Coordinates of C-alpha atoms and ligand atoms in Angstrom, one line a residue:
Chain A
M1 CA -0.3 -0.4 -0.4
G2 CA 1.4 3.5 -1.3
K3 CA 1.7 6.5 1.2
R4 CA -1.9 9.3 1.3
V5 CA -1.4 11.3 -1.3
G6 CA -3.9 14.6 -2.0
I7 CA -4.7 16.8 -4.6
I8 CA -4.6 20.2 -3.7
G9 CA -4.7 22.1 -6.8
V10 CA -7.0 21.9 -10.8
G11 CA -5.8 24.5 -13.2
Q12 CA -8.0 24.1 -16.8
T13 CA -7.1 25.7 -19.8
H14 CA -11.0 28.1 -21.2
H15 CA -11.2 25.2 -24.3
A16 CA -12.0 25.9 -27.9
A17 CA -12.1 24.3 -31.0
K18 CA -9.4 26.6 -32.3
R19 CA -7.2 27.9 -30.0
L20 CA -6.0 30.7 -32.1
D21 CA -4.5 32.5 -29.4
A22 CA -2.4 29.7 -27.7
S23 CA 0.3 27.3 -28.7
G24 CA 0.5 23.8 -27.1
T25 CA 2.7 25.4 -24.8
E26 CA 1.2 28.5 -24.6
L27 CA -2.0 25.9 -23.3
I28 CA 0.1 23.8 -21.2
A29 CA 1.3 27.3 -18.9
E30 CA -2.1 28.0 -19.4
A31 CA -2.8 25.4 -16.7
V32 CA -0.1 25.1 -15.3
S33 CA -0.1 28.3 -14.2
R34 CA -3.6 28.2 -12.8
A35 CA -2.8 25.5 -10.8
L36 CA -0.7 26.6 -9.4
D37 CA -3.1 29.9 -8.2
D38 CA -5.0 27.3 -7.4
A39 CA -2.4 25.6 -5.0
Q40 CA -1.5 28.9 -3.9
L41 CA 2.3 27.2 -5.1
T42 CA 5.0 28.9 -7.6
I43 CA 7.5 26.0 -9.8
K44 CA 9.6 25.7 -6.6
D45 CA 7.7 23.5 -4.5
I46 CA 6.7 21.3 -7.9
D47 CA 9.4 18.0 -7.0
A48 CA 8.1 16.0 -10.3
I49 CA 5.9 16.1 -13.5
V50 CA 4.3 13.6 -15.6
V51 CA 3.0 15.1 -19.0
G52 CA 1.3 13.0 -21.2
N53 CA -0.4 13.8 -25.1
M54 CA -0.7 12.2 -28.3
D55 CA 2.0 12.8 -30.3
H56 CA 0.2 12.2 -33.9
F57 CA -2.5 14.3 -33.3
E58 CA 0.5 17.2 -33.4
N59 CA 2.9 15.2 -35.0
I60 CA 5.6 16.4 -32.1
N61 CA 7.2 14.0 -30.3
Y62 CA 9.2 14.5 -27.1
V63 CA 6.1 17.1 -26.3
D64 CA 8.5 16.7 -22.7
M65 CA 11.5 18.3 -24.3
W66 CA 10.5 20.9 -26.2
A67 CA 7.0 22.7 -23.7
V68 CA 9.8 22.6 -20.6
D69 CA 9.0 26.7 -19.9
G70 CA 5.9 25.8 -20.5
L71 CA 5.8 23.5 -17.9
G72 CA 7.9 25.0 -15.7
A73 CA 10.4 21.8 -16.1
C74 CA 13.9 22.8 -16.2
M75 CA 16.5 20.6 -14.2
K76 CA 12.8 18.6 -13.0
P77 CA 12.2 15.0 -13.7
V78 CA 9.6 14.9 -16.5
F79 CA 8.2 12.2 -17.2
K80 CA 6.4 11.5 -20.7
V81 CA 3.4 8.5 -20.7
T82 CA 0.9 8.2 -23.5
T83 CA -2.1 5.4 -23.7
G84 CA -4.2 6.9 -25.2
G85 CA -7.4 8.5 -25.0
T86 CA -6.7 7.1 -21.1
T87 CA -3.8 10.0 -21.8
G88 CA -5.0 11.8 -18.7
T89 CA -5.5 9.7 -16.4
T90 CA -2.5 7.8 -17.0
V91 CA -0.5 10.9 -15.7
G92 CA -2.6 11.3 -13.4
A93 CA -2.3 7.6 -11.4
C94 CA 1.5 8.6 -12.6
G95 CA 1.0 11.3 -10.4
Y96 CA -0.5 10.1 -8.0
Y97 CA 1.8 7.0 -8.6
H98 CA 4.9 9.3 -7.6
V99 CA 4.1 10.9 -4.6
A100 CA 2.6 7.8 -3.4
S101 CA 6.2 5.6 -3.4
G102 CA 7.2 8.0 -1.0
L103 CA 9.9 9.3 -3.6
F104 CA 8.1 12.9 -3.9
D105 CA 6.2 15.0 -1.8
V106 CA 4.7 17.3 -4.6
V107 CA 3.6 16.1 -8.4
M108 CA 2.6 18.3 -11.5
A109 CA -0.1 16.1 -13.3
V110 CA -0.1 17.4 -17.3
G111 CA -2.7 16.6 -20.0
W112 CA -3.2 18.9 -22.8
E113 CA -3.7 18.2 -27.2
K114 CA -4.2 20.7 -29.6
N115 CA -6.6 18.7 -32.0
S116 CA -7.4 21.5 -34.2
E117 CA -4.2 20.8 -35.5
S118 CA -4.8 17.7 -37.4
D119 CA -7.2 15.5 -38.7
T120 CA -8.8 13.4 -35.9
Q121 CA -9.9 10.6 -36.8
A122 CA -6.8 10.4 -39.4
A123 CA -4.4 10.7 -36.6
I124 CA -7.0 8.2 -34.4
S125 CA -7.1 5.4 -36.7
T126 CA -3.7 5.2 -36.1
C127 CA -4.2 3.5 -33.5
A128 CA -6.1 0.0 -34.7
N129 CA -2.9 -3.4 -36.1
P130 CA -2.3 -1.8 -39.6
T131 CA -2.1 -4.9 -41.2
L132 CA -5.6 -6.1 -39.6
E133 CA -7.7 -3.9 -39.3
R134 CA -7.1 -0.6 -40.2
D135 CA -9.7 -0.7 -42.6
P136 CA -12.4 -2.0 -41.8
F137 CA -12.7 -0.8 -38.4
A138 CA -10.6 1.5 -37.5
G139 CA -12.5 5.5 -36.1
A140 CA -13.6 6.8 -32.9
I141 CA -17.6 6.9 -33.2
G142 CA -17.9 3.5 -36.0
P143 CA -16.6 0.9 -32.5
L144 CA -18.6 2.8 -29.8
A145 CA -21.8 2.7 -33.2
T146 CA -21.0 -1.7 -32.5
E147 CA -21.3 -1.6 -29.1
Y148 CA -24.6 0.6 -28.3
S149 CA -25.9 -0.9 -30.9
M150 CA -25.9 -5.1 -29.2
Y151 CA -27.0 -3.0 -25.9
M152 CA -30.4 -1.9 -27.1
K153 CA -30.6 -5.5 -29.1
A154 CA -30.0 -7.2 -25.3
F155 CA -30.8 -4.9 -22.7
G156 CA -34.0 -2.7 -24.7
A157 CA -32.3 0.6 -24.3
T158 CA -33.0 2.9 -26.6
E159 CA -32.0 5.6 -29.2
E160 CA -34.0 8.2 -26.5
D161 CA -31.8 6.1 -23.6
A162 CA -28.8 7.8 -24.7
A163 CA -29.8 11.5 -26.3
M164 CA -31.0 11.9 -22.7
V165 CA -27.7 11.3 -21.5
A166 CA -26.2 13.3 -24.2
A167 CA -29.2 16.3 -22.9
R168 CA -27.9 16.5 -19.5
D169 CA -24.1 17.0 -19.9
R170 CA -24.2 18.8 -22.9
N171 CA -26.7 21.2 -20.3
N172 CA -24.7 20.1 -17.5
A173 CA -21.9 21.9 -19.2
L174 CA -23.4 26.0 -19.6
R175 CA -22.3 26.1 -16.4
N176 CA -18.6 25.6 -16.9
P177 CA -17.1 28.5 -18.1
Y178 CA -14.0 26.2 -19.2
A179 CA -16.5 24.0 -21.3
H180 CA -15.5 24.5 -24.5
S181 CA -19.0 23.8 -26.3
R182 CA -22.0 25.1 -24.5
Q183 CA -25.6 25.3 -25.9
E184 CA -28.8 23.5 -24.8
V185 CA -30.5 20.7 -25.8
T186 CA -33.3 19.3 -26.0
V187 CA -33.7 15.7 -26.4
E188 CA -35.6 16.0 -29.4
D189 CA -32.9 18.0 -30.9
V190 CA -30.4 15.2 -30.2
L191 CA -32.9 12.6 -31.8
N192 CA -33.0 15.2 -34.5
S193 CA -28.5 15.5 -35.5
P194 CA -27.7 14.1 -37.7
M195 CA -26.9 10.1 -37.7
L196 CA -22.7 9.4 -38.1
S197 CA -23.1 5.6 -37.8
Y198 CA -26.0 4.0 -36.1
P199 CA -26.9 4.8 -33.5
I200 CA -24.9 7.8 -33.0
K201 CA -25.5 11.2 -34.1
F202 CA -24.1 14.2 -33.9
L203 CA -25.4 15.6 -30.9
D204 CA -24.1 12.3 -28.9
M205 CA -20.8 12.5 -29.8
C206 CA -17.8 14.5 -28.5
P207 CA -15.8 16.9 -30.0
R208 CA -12.3 17.2 -30.9
S209 CA -11.0 20.3 -29.0
D210 CA -8.1 22.6 -27.6
G211 CA -6.7 22.8 -24.3
S212 CA -5.2 21.6 -21.6
C213 CA -4.5 20.1 -17.5
A214 CA -2.9 20.6 -14.6
V215 CA -3.5 18.4 -11.3
I216 CA -1.0 18.6 -8.5
F217 CA -0.6 15.9 -5.6
A218 CA 1.0 15.8 -2.6
C219 CA 2.2 14.3 0.1
E220 CA 0.0 13.6 3.1
E221 CA 1.5 15.7 5.5
K222 CA 2.2 18.8 1.9
A223 CA -1.9 17.9 1.3
K224 CA -2.6 19.4 4.9
K225 CA -0.3 21.8 5.1
L226 CA -1.1 23.7 2.1
C227 CA -4.0 22.9 1.3
P228 CA -8.1 23.3 3.3
R229 CA -10.0 20.0 2.2
P230 CA -7.5 17.9 0.2
A231 CA -9.6 15.5 -2.3
W232 CA -7.5 12.7 -1.3
V233 CA -7.3 9.2 -3.3
H234 CA -8.7 6.6 -2.2
A235 CA -8.3 4.5 -5.1
S236 CA -6.5 4.1 -8.5
V237 CA -6.4 1.3 -10.8
V238 CA -5.8 0.9 -14.6
R239 CA -7.1 -2.8 -16.5
H240 CA -6.1 -2.3 -19.7
D241 CA -7.3 -5.1 -22.5
Y242 CA -7.6 -5.8 -26.6
T243 CA -6.0 -8.5 -28.4
H244 CA -8.1 -7.7 -31.9
F245 CA -11.7 -6.0 -31.8
G246 CA -12.9 -9.0 -32.5
D247 CA -11.8 -10.4 -28.9
L248 CA -13.6 -7.8 -26.9
E249 CA -17.4 -7.9 -24.5
W250 CA -18.8 -5.5 -26.2
K251 CA -22.2 -6.0 -23.9
F252 CA -20.9 -5.2 -21.7
M253 CA -17.3 -3.4 -20.3
P254 CA -15.5 -5.6 -18.7
T255 CA -12.2 -3.6 -18.7
L256 CA -14.6 -0.7 -16.2
E257 CA -15.8 -3.8 -15.0
R258 CA -12.3 -5.2 -13.6
A259 CA -10.9 -1.4 -12.4
S260 CA -14.1 0.0 -10.7
A261 CA -14.7 -3.4 -8.5
A262 CA -10.9 -3.4 -7.3
A263 CA -10.8 0.6 -7.0
Y264 CA -14.6 -0.2 -4.7
K265 CA -12.5 -2.6 -2.9
L266 CA -9.7 -0.3 -2.3
A267 CA -11.9 2.9 -1.0
G268 CA -14.6 0.7 0.7
I269 CA -17.5 1.1 -1.2
T270 CA -19.8 -1.4 -1.7
N271 CA -22.9 0.3 -2.7
P272 CA -21.1 3.0 -5.4
L273 CA -24.5 3.9 -6.5
K274 CA -25.0 5.4 -2.6
E275 CA -21.5 5.8 -1.6
F276 CA -20.9 8.5 -4.4
D277 CA -21.5 12.3 -3.8
V278 CA -20.9 13.2 -7.8
A279 CA -19.2 11.4 -10.8
E280 CA -16.9 12.5 -13.8
L281 CA -16.9 10.1 -16.1
Y282 CA -14.8 9.9 -19.2
L283 CA -18.0 9.1 -21.3
P284 CA -16.9 9.6 -25.0
A285 CA -20.7 8.5 -26.5
S286 CA -23.7 9.8 -25.2
T287 CA -23.9 6.3 -25.1
C288 CA -21.9 5.1 -22.6
G289 CA -23.3 7.0 -20.5
V290 CA -26.4 4.3 -20.6
K291 CA -24.6 0.8 -21.2
W292 CA -21.2 1.3 -18.6
M293 CA -24.0 1.9 -15.8
D294 CA -23.6 -1.8 -16.0
S295 CA -19.8 -1.5 -15.6
L296 CA -19.8 0.8 -12.8
W297 CA -22.3 -1.3 -10.5
F298 CA -24.7 0.5 -9.9
C299 CA -27.3 -1.8 -12.0
E300 CA -27.2 -5.4 -12.8
H301 CA -26.0 -5.8 -16.4
G302 CA -28.9 -4.2 -19.0
G303 CA -30.6 -1.8 -15.7
A304 CA -29.1 0.7 -16.7
P305 CA -31.7 2.3 -19.6
A306 CA -34.2 2.5 -16.2
L307 CA -31.3 4.9 -14.0
I308 CA -31.2 7.2 -17.0
R309 CA -35.3 7.0 -17.0
K310 CA -35.7 8.0 -13.7
G311 CA -32.8 10.6 -13.6
T312 CA -31.1 9.2 -11.7
F313 CA -27.9 11.0 -12.4
E314 CA -29.3 14.8 -13.5
M315 CA -27.7 17.3 -11.2
D316 CA -30.8 16.6 -8.5
G317 CA -30.5 12.8 -8.8
E318 CA -29.2 10.8 -6.5
L319 CA -25.7 11.1 -8.1
P320 CA -25.2 13.4 -10.6
I321 CA -23.4 12.6 -13.1
N322 CA -20.9 14.8 -15.2
P323 CA -21.9 18.4 -13.4
S324 CA -19.1 19.6 -16.0
G325 CA -20.8 18.4 -19.6
G326 CA -19.1 15.9 -19.6
V327 CA -16.7 14.8 -22.9
I328 CA -19.1 15.4 -25.4
S329 CA -18.7 19.2 -24.3
T330 CA -15.0 18.6 -24.4
N331 CA -12.4 16.7 -25.5
P332 CA -9.3 18.4 -24.9
I333 CA -7.8 14.5 -25.5
G334 CA -4.6 13.6 -23.5
A335 CA -5.9 16.3 -21.2
T336 CA -10.0 14.9 -21.1
A337 CA -9.3 12.7 -19.3
L338 CA -7.2 14.1 -15.8
I339 CA -10.6 16.6 -16.6
R340 CA -12.7 13.9 -14.6
I341 CA -9.8 13.9 -12.0
G342 CA -9.9 18.0 -11.6
E343 CA -13.7 18.3 -12.3
G344 CA -13.5 15.3 -9.1
A345 CA -11.5 16.6 -6.4
W346 CA -12.8 20.5 -7.7
Q347 CA -15.6 18.9 -6.5
I348 CA -15.0 17.0 -3.5
M349 CA -12.7 20.5 -2.8
G350 CA -16.1 22.7 -3.3
R351 CA -14.1 24.8 -5.6
A352 CA -16.2 23.3 -9.0
G353 CA -18.9 26.4 -8.9
E354 CA -22.6 27.2 -10.0
R355 CA -21.0 23.7 -10.8
Q356 CA -20.9 22.0 -7.4
V357 CA -22.7 19.5 -6.2
E358 CA -23.4 20.5 -2.4
G359 CA -21.2 18.9 0.0
A360 CA -20.2 16.2 -1.7
K361 CA -17.5 14.3 0.0
K362 CA -16.8 10.6 -1.9
A363 CA -15.5 11.0 -6.2
L364 CA -16.1 8.7 -9.2
C365 CA -13.3 10.2 -12.0
T366 CA -12.3 7.8 -14.8
G367 CA -10.8 7.7 -18.5
F368 CA -11.4 5.6 -21.9
G369 CA -8.9 4.7 -24.0
G370 CA -7.4 2.2 -26.2
C371 CA -9.0 -0.2 -27.0
S372 CA -11.0 -1.1 -24.5
W373 CA -9.1 0.9 -21.4
S374 CA -10.3 1.8 -18.4
D375 CA -8.9 3.6 -15.5
V376 CA -10.4 4.5 -12.7
M377 CA -9.8 6.7 -9.2
I378 CA -11.6 7.7 -6.1
L379 CA -11.5 10.8 -4.7
G380 CA -12.8 11.4 -1.3
A381 CA -12.3 15.0 1.4
D382 CA -11.4 11.8 4.5
L383 CA -8.3 10.7 4.5
P384 CA -8.5 7.6 3.3
Chain B
M1 CA 11.3 -23.4 -37.8
S2 CA 8.0 -25.3 -39.2
D3 CA 7.4 -26.8 -42.2
W4 CA 4.7 -24.1 -43.5
K5 CA 7.1 -20.6 -42.3
N6 CA 9.8 -22.6 -45.4
D7 CA 6.9 -22.2 -48.3
V8 CA 5.1 -19.0 -46.8
E9 CA 4.2 -15.0 -49.9
I10 CA 5.7 -12.1 -46.9
M11 CA 4.0 -9.4 -47.3
V12 CA 4.1 -5.6 -46.8
H13 CA 1.7 -3.3 -45.8
E14 CA 1.8 -0.2 -47.4
G15 CA -0.5 2.2 -45.1
K16 CA -2.9 5.1 -46.6
I17 CA -3.0 6.8 -43.9
S18 CA -1.5 10.9 -44.3
V19 CA -2.4 12.9 -42.0
P20 CA -1.7 16.9 -43.3
Y21 CA -0.6 19.2 -39.5
S22 CA -1.3 23.1 -39.2
W23 CA 1.1 24.4 -36.0
T24 CA -0.3 27.3 -34.4
V25 CA 2.0 29.8 -33.3
G26 CA 0.7 31.4 -30.9
S27 CA 1.0 34.8 -29.4
T28 CA 4.6 35.0 -27.9
L29 CA 6.4 33.6 -30.8
S30 CA 4.2 35.4 -33.3
R31 CA 4.5 38.6 -32.0
F32 CA 8.5 37.5 -32.8
Y33 CA 8.1 36.6 -36.4
C34 CA 5.3 39.1 -37.1
E35 CA 8.7 42.0 -36.3
L36 CA 10.5 39.3 -38.4
R37 CA 7.9 39.7 -41.6
D38 CA 6.4 43.4 -41.3
N39 CA 10.6 45.1 -39.9
G40 CA 12.4 43.7 -39.7
K41 CA 13.2 42.9 -36.6
I42 CA 15.1 40.5 -34.5
W43 CA 12.9 40.7 -31.3
A44 CA 13.5 38.6 -27.4
N45 CA 11.8 38.6 -24.7
R46 CA 13.8 39.0 -20.3
C47 CA 12.3 37.7 -17.6
P48 CA 11.1 40.4 -15.1
K49 CA 12.7 38.9 -12.2
C50 CA 15.8 37.5 -13.4
G51 CA 17.0 39.1 -16.0
T52 CA 17.6 36.9 -18.2
T53 CA 17.2 37.0 -22.1
F54 CA 15.4 35.3 -24.2
V55 CA 16.5 34.5 -28.4
P56 CA 14.4 33.0 -29.9
P57 CA 11.6 34.5 -27.0
K58 CA 10.6 32.3 -24.5
I59 CA 6.5 31.2 -22.6
K60 CA 8.3 31.8 -18.7
C61 CA 11.2 32.1 -18.1
I62 CA 12.8 28.8 -17.7
N63 CA 14.6 29.6 -14.4
C64 CA 11.1 31.5 -12.3
Y65 CA 8.1 30.6 -14.2
E66 CA 7.3 33.9 -14.3
E67 CA 6.3 35.6 -17.8
P68 CA 8.7 37.5 -20.1
H69 CA 6.5 40.7 -21.2
D70 CA 9.6 42.6 -21.5
W71 CA 10.5 43.0 -24.5
V72 CA 13.6 44.7 -26.6
E73 CA 14.6 44.8 -29.6
L74 CA 18.0 43.4 -30.4
P75 CA 20.6 44.7 -32.7
G76 CA 20.8 41.7 -34.6
T77 CA 24.4 40.9 -34.4
G78 CA 26.0 38.5 -31.8
T79 CA 29.5 35.5 -31.2
V80 CA 29.3 32.5 -33.2
E81 CA 29.0 29.6 -30.0
T82 CA 30.0 26.2 -32.1
Y83 CA 29.4 25.7 -35.4
T84 CA 30.0 22.8 -37.9
V85 CA 29.8 22.5 -41.6
V86 CA 26.9 19.9 -43.8
R87 CA 28.5 17.8 -46.2
Y88 CA 26.0 15.0 -46.3
E89 CA 22.5 15.5 -48.2
E90 CA 19.0 15.3 -46.7
P91 CA 16.2 16.7 -49.3
S92 CA 13.3 16.6 -46.9
M93 CA 15.8 18.3 -43.9
H94 CA 17.9 20.4 -44.8
P95 CA 16.3 23.8 -46.9
R96 CA 19.9 24.2 -49.1
K97 CA 21.9 21.9 -50.5
A98 CA 25.8 20.8 -48.9
P99 CA 27.8 21.6 -48.1
F100 CA 26.4 24.5 -45.9
V101 CA 27.5 26.0 -41.8
Y102 CA 24.9 26.5 -39.5
G103 CA 26.0 26.2 -35.5
V104 CA 24.9 28.7 -32.5
I105 CA 24.8 32.0 -32.0
K106 CA 25.2 33.8 -28.8
M107 CA 23.1 37.2 -30.0
D108 CA 24.3 40.0 -28.4
G109 CA 21.9 41.7 -25.8
A110 CA 20.4 37.8 -25.1
D111 CA 21.8 35.6 -22.7
T112 CA 20.4 32.5 -25.1
G113 CA 21.6 31.4 -28.5
M114 CA 19.9 31.3 -31.7
V115 CA 20.5 28.2 -34.6
H116 CA 21.4 29.7 -38.2
F117 CA 23.2 29.1 -41.0
I118 CA 26.5 31.0 -41.2
D119 CA 26.9 31.5 -45.1
E120 CA 29.0 34.1 -47.8
V121 CA 31.8 32.9 -45.7
A122 CA 34.2 29.5 -46.9
P123 CA 33.5 27.2 -45.1
E124 CA 36.6 26.4 -43.4
D125 CA 37.1 30.4 -42.6
V126 CA 34.5 30.6 -40.0
K127 CA 35.7 30.8 -36.6
V128 CA 34.4 30.1 -33.3
G129 CA 34.4 33.4 -31.2
M130 CA 33.6 35.0 -35.1
R131 CA 31.1 38.4 -35.0
V132 CA 28.3 38.1 -37.2
E133 CA 25.6 39.6 -37.7
A134 CA 21.4 38.9 -39.4
V135 CA 21.1 38.3 -43.7
L136 CA 17.1 39.4 -43.8
E137 CA 15.9 37.6 -46.7
D138 CA 14.6 40.5 -49.4
E139 CA 10.9 39.5 -49.5
R140 CA 9.2 37.6 -46.2
E141 CA 7.2 34.5 -44.7
G142 CA 7.1 35.1 -41.0
N143 CA 9.0 32.1 -40.4
I144 CA 12.3 31.2 -39.1
L145 CA 13.9 31.4 -42.5
D146 CA 13.3 34.9 -42.7
I147 CA 16.9 35.3 -41.8
K148 CA 18.5 33.9 -43.8
H149 CA 22.1 32.9 -42.5
F150 CA 24.1 35.2 -40.5
R151 CA 26.9 36.1 -41.7
P152 CA 30.7 37.7 -41.1
I153 CA 30.7 41.7 -39.5
G154 CA 33.5 43.7 -42.2
Ligands
LIG1 ZN1 13.9 34.9 -14.7

């Protein structure tokens, strides 16, 4: 078991489809400066930095080298990690591991992406095996569409269930000043938006954004000294699978089931729907906001549509999901999952502004990437 | 090795994805390039805290993480700190044909070195410590090659 670790500061950029005013390094500097301000620290207080993005989105290798001025990493230990869509939670997990190991006291995790610099779909297709699956099955939308088709057939979920999730997240984004896409939409708007790949429509799907996020992790002693209400890390779990797309279990999400089960065990969670006060989940499409609820053990397999229809995950429901507007409102890919951790931490710290869930004491944060990887981090107001 | 491996025809797949990239230069470097393109001037930025002057300009001071918001115009002269003579061809990478010289030039008025070509001098006559000045292109587009190269002074 590692040492206790708390999050003491979070910063993020104002995300947008294209931030013409800022280079990648300037986006990083914006997030890092804001995280330092949030924690009331200077760069001298940071012992090590973890940074991540997906190189093929910008065609620039070695962000850990050329963005050193924006990172404040000069003459500090800096580590770059990249794991596809989960990059943000991976840099978060690495920040946590650094401090939990006892070798570093204060570590900053930084995720960023400047998706406007390239063709996101073409770049993302390079994740698929080039000699087997890239031609017939690559791209971000198709695999998510096929998994929800299967879920609809198996359990009677509908396109409207997904549209309710899309409307929820998009309307939540109206209260988040950092969100990229802030538009009021109805369930009908979502159902009437252009079909991308059945059953996923335009308003069901995440955008691509320019943005960055930084999260500062501190050891117990420093966190207590530096922060009035740290967000303590209760669990951080990563699960990867995939040999080929055809080998995946499409009806459920095995990596999310296994990662969340392991994280709940570490954090002593037995009834996640009751015990969590808020969740910031990496849901790349609204359809995942239906199907993956089963895999987070909120219900039996196939039980998610009933929970969605009851409003369980709305801001005034039993467990508000994505008060920030989530991934379908903001998606700077290498930062996306770290924003989940940052938003979850702000909820615990009481710093979530208009999107604050009053008195939030326990937050569930997830990352999704590759196909189909899952990261889970549980944050709490109480010491773990 | 299994027998079937002796007979198999080995395949190689060609990639089809070609991704076009463009890079947002950012506010800091855009200012540097606009001054270069529009006014033919080389500008540096200076950290208000430690006084370090950076050319090309930096987004944050690498020593203190302050925004180096004091902008200063440089005279465009400097001293060769180190260099090499490139004698191999790499057409996709090098904008000029070998042999050519490039190196690090410590700019007068700045604390950092700038990498660029050194020309209008025979390669064997380039010396460390040589005083040089920037030669600009007549038609400038707002990129690092608006500086054509550095040449010896006098
Ligand atoms: Zn300085």
